mmCIF file of C-alpha atoms in Angstrom:
data_model
loop_
_atom_site.group_PDB
_atom_site.id
_atom_site.type_symbol
_atom_site.label_atom_id
_atom_site.label_comp_id
_atom_site.label_asym_id
_atom_site.label_seq_id
_atom_site.Cartn_x
_atom_site.Cartn_y
_atom_site.Cartn_z
ATOM 1 C CA MET A 1 1.734 -3.759 -8.215
ATOM 2 C CA ALA A 2 0.919 -3.024 -11.985
ATOM 3 C CA CYS A 3 3.327 -1.645 -14.716
ATOM 4 C CA PRO A 4 2.815 2.196 -14.661
ATOM 5 C CA VAL A 5 3.500 2.031 -18.326
ATOM 6 C CA SER A 6 0.903 -0.799 -18.505
ATOM 7 C CA ILE A 7 -1.605 2.081 -16.558
ATOM 8 C CA ILE A 8 -0.888 4.688 -18.677
ATOM 9 C CA CYS A 9 -0.839 2.510 -22.284
ATOM 10 C CA ARG A 10 -4.977 1.520 -20.880
ATOM 11 C CA ALA A 11 -6.045 5.065 -20.032
ATOM 12 C CA LEU A 12 -5.154 6.133 -22.853
ATOM 13 C CA ARG A 13 -6.535 2.787 -25.346
ATOM 14 C CA ASN A 14 -9.690 3.911 -22.958
ATOM 15 C CA VAL A 15 -9.842 7.859 -24.312
ATOM 16 C CA GLY A 16 -9.278 6.559 -27.325
ATOM 17 C CA LEU A 17 -12.206 4.646 -27.320
ATOM 18 C CA VAL A 18 -14.273 6.772 -26.623
ATOM 19 C CA LEU A 19 -13.399 9.530 -28.552
ATOM 20 C CA PHE A 20 -14.319 7.484 -31.052
ATOM 21 C CA TYR A 21 -17.198 6.812 -30.062
ATOM 22 C CA TYR A 22 -17.863 10.381 -29.445
ATOM 23 C CA VAL A 23 -17.407 11.663 -33.117
ATOM 24 C CA PHE A 24 -19.790 9.136 -34.187
ATOM 25 C CA SER A 25 -22.131 9.606 -32.076
ATOM 26 C CA ILE A 26 -22.565 13.353 -31.192
ATOM 27 C CA GLY A 27 -22.353 13.227 -35.118
ATOM 28 C CA ILE A 28 -25.423 10.869 -36.002
ATOM 29 C CA THR A 29 -27.262 12.674 -33.897
ATOM 30 C CA PHE A 30 -27.389 16.217 -34.794
ATOM 31 C CA TYR A 31 -27.914 14.802 -38.207
ATOM 32 C CA ASN A 32 -30.610 12.745 -37.846
ATOM 33 C CA LYS A 33 -32.438 15.457 -36.369
ATOM 34 C CA TRP A 34 -31.854 17.966 -39.329
ATOM 35 C CA LEU A 35 -32.976 15.050 -41.867
ATOM 36 C CA MET A 36 -36.142 14.260 -40.251
ATOM 37 C CA LYS A 37 -37.079 18.319 -40.252
ATOM 38 C CA GLY A 38 -37.822 17.349 -44.312
ATOM 39 C CA PHE A 39 -37.378 13.339 -44.108
ATOM 40 C CA HIS A 40 -40.718 11.826 -42.686
ATOM 41 C CA PHE A 41 -39.910 8.779 -42.401
ATOM 42 C CA PRO A 42 -37.687 7.948 -39.406
ATOM 43 C CA LEU A 43 -38.405 3.690 -39.152
ATOM 44 C CA PHE A 44 -37.202 3.295 -42.963
ATOM 45 C CA MET A 45 -34.688 5.159 -42.341
ATOM 46 C CA THR A 46 -32.841 3.138 -39.692
ATOM 47 C CA LEU A 47 -34.616 0.533 -41.946
ATOM 48 C CA VAL A 48 -31.810 1.505 -44.416
ATOM 49 C CA HIS A 49 -29.145 2.321 -41.887
ATOM 50 C CA LEU A 50 -29.674 -1.974 -40.607
ATOM 51 C CA THR A 51 -28.741 -2.481 -44.843
ATOM 52 C CA ILE A 52 -26.069 -0.739 -44.590
ATOM 53 C CA ILE A 53 -24.009 -1.591 -41.707
ATOM 54 C CA PHE A 54 -24.734 -5.435 -43.187
ATOM 55 C CA CYS A 55 -23.708 -4.732 -46.198
ATOM 56 C CA LEU A 56 -20.353 -3.044 -43.964
ATOM 57 C CA SER A 57 -19.666 -5.009 -42.200
ATOM 58 C CA ALA A 58 -20.148 -7.941 -44.608
ATOM 59 C CA LEU A 59 -17.131 -6.588 -46.632
ATOM 60 C CA THR A 60 -15.129 -5.955 -43.623
ATOM 61 C CA ARG A 61 -15.134 -9.665 -42.948
ATOM 62 C CA CYS A 62 -14.114 -10.184 -45.856
ATOM 63 C CA ALA A 63 -11.197 -8.175 -45.719
ATOM 64 C CA MET A 64 -10.193 -9.385 -42.746
ATOM 65 C CA GLN A 65 -10.950 -13.580 -43.593
ATOM 66 C CA CYS A 66 -8.281 -12.899 -46.632
ATOM 67 C CA TRP A 67 -5.821 -10.827 -44.334
ATOM 68 C CA THR A 68 -5.458 -12.788 -41.396
ATOM 69 C CA ARG A 69 -6.022 -16.165 -43.770
ATOM 70 C CA LYS A 70 -8.453 -16.954 -40.876
ATOM 71 C CA PRO A 71 -12.374 -17.892 -41.565
ATOM 72 C CA ARG A 72 -14.722 -15.784 -39.448
ATOM 73 C CA VAL A 73 -16.560 -17.167 -37.469
ATOM 74 C CA THR A 74 -20.491 -17.915 -38.617
ATOM 75 C CA LEU A 75 -23.550 -18.946 -36.399
ATOM 76 C CA GLY A 76 -25.391 -21.993 -36.551
ATOM 77 C CA TRP A 77 -29.372 -22.078 -36.961
ATOM 78 C CA LYS A 78 -30.401 -22.473 -33.182
ATOM 79 C CA GLU A 79 -27.990 -20.220 -31.033
ATOM 80 C CA TYR A 80 -28.313 -17.561 -33.876
ATOM 81 C CA LEU A 81 -31.956 -17.581 -32.703
ATOM 82 C CA TYR A 82 -31.657 -18.544 -29.209
ATOM 83 C CA LYS A 83 -28.714 -16.284 -28.904
ATOM 84 C CA VAL A 84 -28.828 -13.212 -30.956
ATOM 85 C CA ALA A 85 -32.210 -12.656 -31.564
ATOM 86 C CA PRO A 86 -32.828 -10.899 -28.416
ATOM 87 C CA THR A 87 -30.129 -8.957 -28.348
ATOM 88 C CA ALA A 88 -31.000 -8.457 -31.921
ATOM 89 C CA LEU A 89 -34.959 -7.361 -30.809
ATOM 90 C CA ALA A 90 -33.654 -5.167 -27.940
ATOM 91 C CA THR A 91 -31.329 -3.629 -30.041
ATOM 92 C CA ALA A 92 -33.678 -2.393 -33.167
ATOM 93 C CA LEU A 93 -36.442 -1.417 -30.991
ATOM 94 C CA ASP A 94 -34.318 1.290 -28.868
ATOM 95 C CA ILE A 95 -32.226 2.313 -32.250
ATOM 96 C CA GLY A 96 -36.626 3.127 -34.115
ATOM 97 C CA LEU A 97 -37.848 4.472 -31.585
ATOM 98 C CA SER A 98 -35.153 7.052 -30.629
ATOM 99 C CA ASN A 99 -35.129 7.449 -33.835
ATOM 100 C CA TRP A 100 -39.339 8.081 -34.790
ATOM 101 C CA SER A 101 -38.917 10.524 -31.359
ATOM 102 C CA PHE A 102 -36.514 13.285 -33.588
ATOM 103 C CA LEU A 103 -40.209 14.422 -35.740
ATOM 104 C CA PHE A 104 -41.728 15.458 -32.005
ATOM 105 C CA ILE A 105 -38.793 15.761 -29.424
ATOM 106 C CA THR A 106 -36.013 18.485 -29.411
ATOM 107 C CA ILE A 107 -32.694 17.832 -29.431
ATOM 108 C CA SER A 108 -33.127 19.064 -25.254
ATOM 109 C CA LEU A 109 -35.768 17.035 -24.306
ATOM 110 C CA TYR A 110 -34.235 13.417 -25.590
ATOM 111 C CA THR A 111 -30.495 14.339 -24.001
ATOM 112 C CA MET A 112 -32.314 14.161 -21.338
ATOM 113 C CA THR A 113 -35.208 11.054 -21.248
ATOM 114 C CA LYS A 114 -32.366 9.592 -23.398
ATOM 115 C CA SER A 115 -29.816 10.124 -19.201
ATOM 116 C CA SER A 116 -32.702 7.627 -17.711
ATOM 117 C CA ALA A 117 -31.142 4.875 -19.736
ATOM 118 C CA VAL A 118 -27.787 4.169 -16.629
ATOM 119 C CA LEU A 119 -30.903 3.341 -14.819
ATOM 120 C CA PHE A 120 -32.384 1.202 -16.157
ATOM 121 C CA ILE A 121 -28.339 -0.448 -17.519
ATOM 122 C CA LEU A 122 -27.205 -0.512 -14.046
ATOM 123 C CA PHE A 123 -30.516 -2.106 -12.849
ATOM 124 C CA PHE A 124 -29.974 -5.444 -15.425
ATOM 125 C CA SER A 125 -26.523 -5.472 -14.779
ATOM 126 C CA LEU A 126 -27.283 -6.554 -11.486
ATOM 127 C CA VAL A 127 -30.016 -8.335 -12.165
ATOM 128 C CA PHE A 128 -27.599 -10.474 -15.182
ATOM 129 C CA LYS A 129 -24.245 -10.335 -12.052
ATOM 130 C CA LEU A 130 -22.143 -7.941 -14.391
ATOM 131 C CA GLU A 131 -21.714 -5.585 -12.087
ATOM 132 C CA GLU A 132 -21.326 -5.869 -8.252
ATOM 133 C CA PRO A 133 -23.875 -4.067 -6.198
ATOM 134 C CA ASN A 134 -22.282 -1.474 -3.679
ATOM 135 C CA PRO A 135 -23.754 1.760 -2.711
ATOM 136 C CA PHE A 136 -21.346 4.218 -4.405
ATOM 137 C CA LEU A 137 -22.403 2.985 -7.727
ATOM 138 C CA ILE A 138 -25.922 4.306 -6.913
ATOM 139 C CA LEU A 139 -24.651 7.340 -5.520
ATOM 140 C CA VAL A 140 -22.705 7.885 -8.699
ATOM 141 C CA VAL A 141 -25.938 6.855 -11.787
ATOM 142 C CA LEU A 142 -27.671 10.039 -8.971
ATOM 143 C CA LEU A 143 -24.945 12.305 -9.484
ATOM 144 C CA ILE A 144 -25.251 11.839 -13.172
ATOM 145 C CA ALA A 145 -29.173 11.395 -13.922
ATOM 146 C CA SER A 146 -30.259 14.510 -10.897
ATOM 147 C CA GLY A 147 -27.092 16.125 -12.839
ATOM 148 C CA LEU A 148 -28.264 15.617 -16.761
ATOM 149 C CA PHE A 149 -31.451 17.111 -15.674
ATOM 150 C CA MET A 150 -30.974 20.024 -13.499
ATOM 151 C CA PHE A 151 -28.781 20.798 -16.896
ATOM 152 C CA THR A 152 -31.307 20.556 -19.645
ATOM 153 C CA LEU A 153 -33.646 22.431 -16.725
ATOM 154 C CA LYS A 154 -36.282 24.983 -17.977
ATOM 155 C CA SER A 155 -34.424 24.132 -21.838
ATOM 156 C CA THR A 156 -36.783 22.240 -23.761
ATOM 157 C CA GLN A 157 -40.233 22.276 -24.576
ATOM 158 C CA PHE A 158 -42.151 18.586 -23.783
ATOM 159 C CA ASN A 159 -44.448 16.598 -25.697
ATOM 160 C CA LEU A 160 -45.657 13.299 -23.884
ATOM 161 C CA GLU A 161 -45.707 12.006 -27.006
ATOM 162 C CA GLY A 162 -42.177 11.927 -27.660
ATOM 163 C CA PHE A 163 -41.088 11.927 -24.573
ATOM 164 C CA ILE A 164 -42.851 8.406 -23.894
ATOM 165 C CA MET A 165 -41.409 7.294 -27.202
ATOM 166 C CA VAL A 166 -37.751 7.896 -25.731
ATOM 167 C CA LEU A 167 -37.876 7.113 -22.283
ATOM 168 C CA LEU A 168 -38.981 3.381 -23.950
ATOM 169 C CA ALA A 169 -36.013 3.859 -25.629
ATOM 170 C CA SER A 170 -34.407 3.393 -22.723
ATOM 171 C CA PHE A 171 -35.686 0.983 -20.900
ATOM 172 C CA ILE A 172 -35.146 -1.702 -23.807
ATOM 173 C CA GLY A 173 -31.297 0.400 -24.198
ATOM 174 C CA GLY A 174 -30.991 -1.213 -20.475
ATOM 175 C CA ILE A 175 -31.444 -4.801 -21.507
ATOM 176 C CA ARG A 176 -29.769 -4.621 -24.663
ATOM 177 C CA TRP A 177 -26.462 -3.043 -24.075
ATOM 178 C CA THR A 178 -26.667 -5.375 -20.469
ATOM 179 C CA LEU A 179 -28.155 -8.622 -23.648
ATOM 180 C CA THR A 180 -24.917 -7.115 -26.130
ATOM 181 C CA GLN A 181 -22.423 -7.462 -23.599
ATOM 182 C CA VAL A 182 -23.690 -11.125 -22.550
ATOM 183 C CA LEU A 183 -23.674 -11.532 -25.408
ATOM 184 C CA MET A 184 -19.600 -10.566 -26.905
ATOM 185 C CA GLN A 185 -18.664 -12.296 -23.384
ATOM 186 C CA LYS A 186 -19.332 -15.512 -24.318
ATOM 187 C CA ALA A 187 -15.863 -17.041 -25.612
ATOM 188 C CA GLU A 188 -18.027 -20.214 -27.029
ATOM 189 C CA LEU A 189 -19.820 -18.350 -29.589
ATOM 190 C CA GLY A 190 -16.821 -16.126 -30.433
ATOM 191 C CA LEU A 191 -18.262 -13.157 -30.471
ATOM 192 C CA GLN A 192 -15.739 -10.612 -29.257
ATOM 193 C CA ASN A 193 -15.308 -8.710 -32.126
ATOM 194 C CA PRO A 194 -17.563 -6.372 -33.454
ATOM 195 C CA ILE A 195 -17.876 -6.829 -36.554
ATOM 196 C CA ASP A 196 -18.428 -10.041 -36.841
ATOM 197 C CA THR A 197 -21.439 -9.249 -33.202
ATOM 198 C CA MET A 198 -22.661 -6.470 -36.064
ATOM 199 C CA TYR A 199 -22.667 -8.462 -38.670
ATOM 200 C CA HIS A 200 -24.681 -11.243 -36.982
ATOM 201 C CA LEU A 201 -27.003 -8.953 -34.995
ATOM 202 C CA GLN A 202 -27.800 -7.243 -38.508
ATOM 203 C CA PRO A 203 -30.856 -9.194 -40.009
ATOM 204 C CA LEU A 204 -32.206 -10.349 -37.320
ATOM 205 C CA MET A 205 -32.892 -6.426 -36.407
ATOM 206 C CA PHE A 206 -34.287 -6.179 -39.690
ATOM 207 C CA LEU A 207 -37.011 -8.457 -38.886
ATOM 208 C CA GLY A 208 -38.040 -6.856 -35.852
ATOM 209 C CA LEU A 209 -37.852 -3.270 -37.134
ATOM 210 C CA PHE A 210 -40.042 -4.780 -40.722
ATOM 211 C CA PRO A 211 -43.469 -5.146 -39.190
ATOM 212 C CA LEU A 212 -43.413 -1.539 -37.319
ATOM 213 C CA PHE A 213 -42.622 0.526 -40.876
ATOM 214 C CA VAL A 214 -45.773 -1.708 -42.226
ATOM 215 C CA LEU A 215 -48.412 -0.658 -39.699
ATOM 216 C CA ASN A 216 -46.683 2.712 -39.293
ATOM 217 C CA GLU A 217 -45.188 4.679 -43.117
ATOM 218 C CA GLY A 218 -45.297 1.508 -45.387
ATOM 219 C CA LEU A 219 -47.987 3.842 -47.038
ATOM 220 C CA GLY A 220 -47.396 6.949 -46.833
ATOM 221 C CA LEU A 221 -43.572 5.614 -47.432
ATOM 222 C CA SER A 222 -45.294 4.125 -51.442
ATOM 223 C CA THR A 223 -47.255 7.570 -51.876
ATOM 224 C CA THR A 224 -44.112 9.678 -51.004
ATOM 225 C CA GLU A 225 -42.785 12.277 -53.699
ATOM 226 C CA LYS A 226 -39.022 12.105 -52.488
ATOM 227 C CA LEU A 227 -38.807 8.221 -53.345
ATOM 228 C CA PHE A 228 -41.303 5.980 -54.931
ATOM 229 C CA ARG A 229 -42.895 9.412 -56.967
ATOM 230 C CA VAL A 230 -39.945 10.635 -58.174
ATOM 231 C CA SER A 231 -40.453 13.010 -61.235
ATOM 232 C CA GLU A 232 -36.440 14.296 -61.593
ATOM 233 C CA LEU A 233 -33.832 12.281 -60.619
ATOM 234 C CA GLN A 234 -31.666 14.991 -58.795
ATOM 235 C CA PRO A 235 -34.548 14.032 -56.187
ATOM 236 C CA LEU A 236 -34.010 10.253 -55.727
ATOM 237 C CA LEU A 237 -30.408 10.283 -55.626
ATOM 238 C CA TYR A 238 -30.221 13.568 -52.736
ATOM 239 C CA SER A 239 -32.538 11.228 -50.664
ATOM 240 C CA LEU A 240 -30.337 8.327 -51.351
ATOM 241 C CA LEU A 241 -27.068 10.108 -50.655
ATOM 242 C CA THR A 242 -28.955 11.884 -47.460
ATOM 243 C CA LEU A 243 -29.271 8.451 -46.142
ATOM 244 C CA SER A 244 -26.683 6.613 -47.238
ATOM 245 C CA VAL A 245 -24.178 8.909 -45.095
ATOM 246 C CA GLY A 246 -26.981 8.930 -41.889
ATOM 247 C CA GLY A 247 -25.949 4.511 -43.080
ATOM 248 C CA THR A 248 -22.142 4.958 -42.451
ATOM 249 C CA LEU A 249 -22.488 7.328 -39.130
ATOM 250 C CA ALA A 250 -24.428 4.296 -38.146
ATOM 251 C CA PHE A 251 -21.810 1.402 -39.024
ATOM 252 C CA GLY A 252 -19.023 3.461 -37.114
ATOM 253 C CA LEU A 253 -21.838 4.067 -34.203
ATOM 254 C CA GLY A 254 -22.281 0.719 -33.992
ATOM 255 C CA PHE A 255 -18.763 -1.099 -34.044
ATOM 256 C CA SER A 256 -16.688 1.785 -31.785
ATOM 257 C CA GLU A 257 -20.023 1.491 -29.242
ATOM 258 C CA PHE A 258 -19.471 -2.466 -29.002
ATOM 259 C CA LEU A 259 -16.038 -2.017 -28.717
ATOM 260 C CA LEU A 260 -15.698 -0.016 -26.182
ATOM 261 C CA VAL A 261 -17.577 -2.005 -24.497
ATOM 262 C CA SER A 262 -16.112 -5.785 -25.003
ATOM 263 C CA ARG A 263 -12.657 -3.424 -23.898
ATOM 264 C CA THR A 264 -14.870 -2.406 -20.541
ATOM 265 C CA SER A 265 -18.700 -2.215 -19.888
ATOM 266 C CA SER A 266 -22.324 -1.436 -20.400
ATOM 267 C CA LEU A 267 -22.311 0.739 -17.280
ATOM 268 C CA THR A 268 -18.595 2.163 -18.461
ATOM 269 C CA LEU A 269 -19.761 3.057 -21.944
ATOM 270 C CA SER A 270 -23.421 5.065 -20.513
ATOM 271 C CA ILE A 271 -21.141 6.220 -18.196
ATOM 272 C CA ALA A 272 -19.081 7.799 -20.979
ATOM 273 C CA GLY A 273 -22.028 8.511 -22.966
ATOM 274 C CA ILE A 274 -23.653 10.838 -20.514
ATOM 275 C CA PHE A 275 -20.391 12.869 -20.852
ATOM 276 C CA LYS A 276 -21.169 12.656 -24.400
ATOM 277 C CA GLU A 277 -24.850 14.294 -24.519
ATOM 278 C CA VAL A 278 -22.863 17.222 -22.260
ATOM 279 C CA CYS A 279 -20.972 17.860 -24.948
ATOM 280 C CA THR A 280 -24.141 17.241 -26.978
ATOM 281 C CA LEU A 281 -25.986 20.067 -25.159
ATOM 282 C CA LEU A 282 -22.581 22.814 -25.798
ATOM 283 C CA LEU A 283 -22.919 22.421 -29.069
ATOM 284 C CA ALA A 284 -26.495 23.499 -29.422
ATOM 285 C CA VAL A 285 -25.250 25.733 -27.687
ATOM 286 C CA GLY A 286 -22.748 26.839 -29.624
ATOM 287 C CA PHE A 287 -24.286 25.943 -32.494
ATOM 288 C CA MET A 288 -28.671 27.098 -32.572
ATOM 289 C CA GLY A 289 -27.283 29.774 -29.743
ATOM 290 C CA ASP A 290 -29.409 27.687 -26.518
ATOM 291 C CA LYS A 291 -28.985 29.855 -23.225
ATOM 292 C CA MET A 292 -28.793 28.125 -20.228
ATOM 293 C CA SER A 293 -29.139 29.142 -17.344
ATOM 294 C CA MET A 294 -26.765 29.232 -13.662
ATOM 295 C CA VAL A 295 -29.778 25.598 -13.055
ATOM 296 C CA ASN A 296 -28.284 24.692 -16.058
ATOM 297 C CA TRP A 297 -24.419 25.144 -15.204
ATOM 298 C CA LEU A 298 -24.751 23.008 -12.072
ATOM 299 C CA GLY A 299 -25.822 20.636 -13.333
ATOM 300 C CA PHE A 300 -23.649 19.702 -15.974
ATOM 301 C CA VAL A 301 -21.458 20.027 -12.750
ATOM 302 C CA VAL A 302 -22.837 17.885 -10.867
ATOM 303 C CA CYS A 303 -22.558 15.279 -13.462
ATOM 304 C CA LEU A 304 -18.974 15.485 -14.100
ATOM 305 C CA SER A 305 -18.863 15.203 -10.659
ATOM 306 C CA GLY A 306 -20.526 11.714 -10.630
ATOM 307 C CA ILE A 307 -18.499 11.283 -14.178
ATOM 308 C CA SER A 308 -15.848 12.071 -12.086
ATOM 309 C CA LEU A 309 -16.665 10.085 -8.787
ATOM 310 C CA HIS A 310 -17.013 6.252 -11.418
ATOM 311 C CA VAL A 311 -13.879 6.683 -12.628
ATOM 312 C CA GLY A 312 -11.765 7.110 -9.569
ATOM 313 C CA LEU A 313 -13.623 4.206 -8.259
ATOM 314 C CA LYS A 314 -13.938 2.297 -11.667
ATOM 315 C CA THR A 315 -9.656 2.570 -10.934
ATOM 316 C CA TYR A 316 -8.729 1.709 -7.435
ATOM 317 C CA TYR A 317 -11.474 0.071 -5.659
ATOM 318 C CA SER A 318 -9.927 -3.226 -6.505
ATOM 319 C CA LYS A 319 -6.991 -2.138 -4.514
ATOM 320 C CA GLY A 320 -8.929 -1.217 -1.432
ATOM 321 C CA ASN A 321 -8.243 2.904 -1.755
ATOM 322 C CA VAL A 322 -12.437 3.299 -1.599
ATOM 323 C CA THR A 323 -11.962 5.564 1.251
ATOM 324 C CA SER A 324 -9.241 7.725 -0.398
ATOM 325 C CA VAL A 325 -11.029 7.647 -3.483
ATOM 326 C CA ILE A 326 -14.257 8.717 -1.884
ATOM 327 C CA LEU A 327 -12.670 11.973 -0.070
ATOM 328 C CA PHE A 328 -10.231 12.910 -2.773
ATOM 329 C CA PHE A 329 -13.941 13.022 -4.974
ATOM 330 C CA SER A 330 -15.934 14.927 -2.362
ATOM 331 C CA SER A 331 -13.529 17.027 -1.519
ATOM 332 C CA LEU A 332 -13.495 17.525 -6.121
ATOM 333 C CA ILE A 333 -17.673 18.171 -5.842
ATOM 334 C CA MET A 334 -17.201 21.140 -3.013
ATOM 335 C CA LEU A 335 -14.369 22.274 -5.204
ATOM 336 C CA LEU A 336 -16.206 22.422 -7.804
ATOM 337 C CA LEU A 337 -19.613 23.799 -6.742
ATOM 338 C CA SER A 338 -17.750 26.381 -5.063
ATOM 339 C CA VAL A 339 -16.699 27.358 -8.110
ATOM 340 C CA LEU A 340 -19.364 27.698 -9.080
ATOM 341 C CA THR A 341 -21.131 29.429 -6.562
ATOM 342 C CA LYS A 342 -18.483 32.189 -6.561
ATOM 343 C CA THR A 343 -19.027 32.322 -10.414
ATOM 344 C CA PHE A 344 -22.540 33.376 -9.705
ATOM 345 C CA SER A 345 -22.168 35.352 -6.315
ATOM 346 C CA VAL A 346 -21.910 38.748 -8.950
ATOM 347 C CA ALA A 347 -25.667 37.579 -10.051
ATOM 348 C CA LEU A 348 -27.211 36.672 -7.319
ATOM 349 C CA LYS A 349 -27.052 39.455 -5.384
ATOM 350 C CA LYS A 350 -27.714 42.170 -8.652
ATOM 351 C CA LYS A 351 -31.122 39.688 -9.433
ATOM 352 C CA THR A 352 -29.762 39.447 -13.184
ATOM 353 C CA SER A 353 -29.201 36.178 -14.308
ATOM 354 C CA PRO A 354 -26.238 34.394 -16.309
ATOM 355 C CA GLU A 355 -27.073 33.729 -19.256
ATOM 356 C CA PHE A 356 -23.900 33.148 -22.166
ATOM 357 C CA ILE A 357 -24.212 33.804 -25.843
ATOM 358 C CA ILE A 358 -22.519 33.549 -29.000
ATOM 359 C CA PHE A 359 -21.488 36.321 -31.631
ATOM 360 C CA GLN A 360 -19.693 35.570 -34.960
ATOM 361 C CA ARG A 361 -17.161 38.697 -35.603
ATOM 362 C CA GLY A 362 -16.258 37.265 -39.406
ATOM 363 C CA ASN A 363 -15.395 34.521 -39.520
ATOM 364 C CA GLN A 364 -14.353 33.778 -35.513
ATOM 365 C CA ILE A 365 -16.707 32.923 -33.650
ATOM 366 C CA SER A 366 -16.474 34.502 -29.596
ATOM 367 C CA ARG A 367 -18.143 33.523 -26.683
ATOM 368 C CA CYS A 368 -19.319 36.015 -24.204
ATOM 369 C CA VAL A 369 -21.123 36.316 -20.687
ATOM 370 C CA ILE A 370 -24.042 39.282 -20.143
ATOM 371 C CA LEU A 371 -26.196 40.009 -17.437
ATOM 372 C CA THR A 372 -29.488 40.009 -18.370
ATOM 373 C CA LYS A 373 -31.681 41.772 -15.803
ATOM 374 C CA LYS A 374 -34.989 40.332 -14.276
#
């Protein structure tokens, strides 16, 4: 039987990794959306981010080598091209298409569509035998995906072009994180450290995305007054500064993602990512004044139930306590649904729709519930 102290320490470590990932992931989502309002070159932005990530990874490797007095791993060309290139190409396309879609869609639609990545990750994890197939895992995925869909229902503005981009990015993302897990768990490659993995991936990612950038943004970027045709120094410095901040956030995001997937699994990352997307939408409600319907909050409860079920199964499945865990989390789901139903029962009887709004009084921001008649 495992020591309770070790279990608590492992749980705290995992929670810390997830929170570390949330800070950079949520931050860069809002930052990229804000930047795309005035800078319409997402692929160039991604290339700048890749360059900054490579430089920061190289500096970090040098610092680690000086500190430990041990040389860092450097792959040969054969291993680099045959084993790293597929992961690098999938990662570049996933990130590039995701950033590109911000030109067309809202954060809500992006979040809803990107959540489908968990289905592709599950599929490829089963193909590569990284996850054990069982019906409860499928139930977890269905609960989370359907819950997030309900959470964003009727709160998005549909755009076909952006939707296709994010859906394609989600599919490629399933390949990306499955290959990343395989890459980092191969002991002979020596890429268990996230910094080493990022250092080796960035050059191939840059080369893989560069042709797409030239075809779609090359001419426009060469004639824009924000960079190459700038007439004053201040706008140029501002553009370089904003791109550099995004690159730093991207480095932190990449490091936290690789760290999380190397210590857990690609599916665990996707599950944590789903809850992160829910937090993103809640922040969007708080800062943008978005309205939430009862269907949206019902989806929120379903999503949290799926995450809770996954945590329970992940923790106790190997101990043979599957039945008790399922009963416990089934009761939790029913309890959450019961609370939600009671919360909105008055609104249903009066044919009203509850909406959460944000108002500001001085420097204090408060939340209240109002009932608006249809």
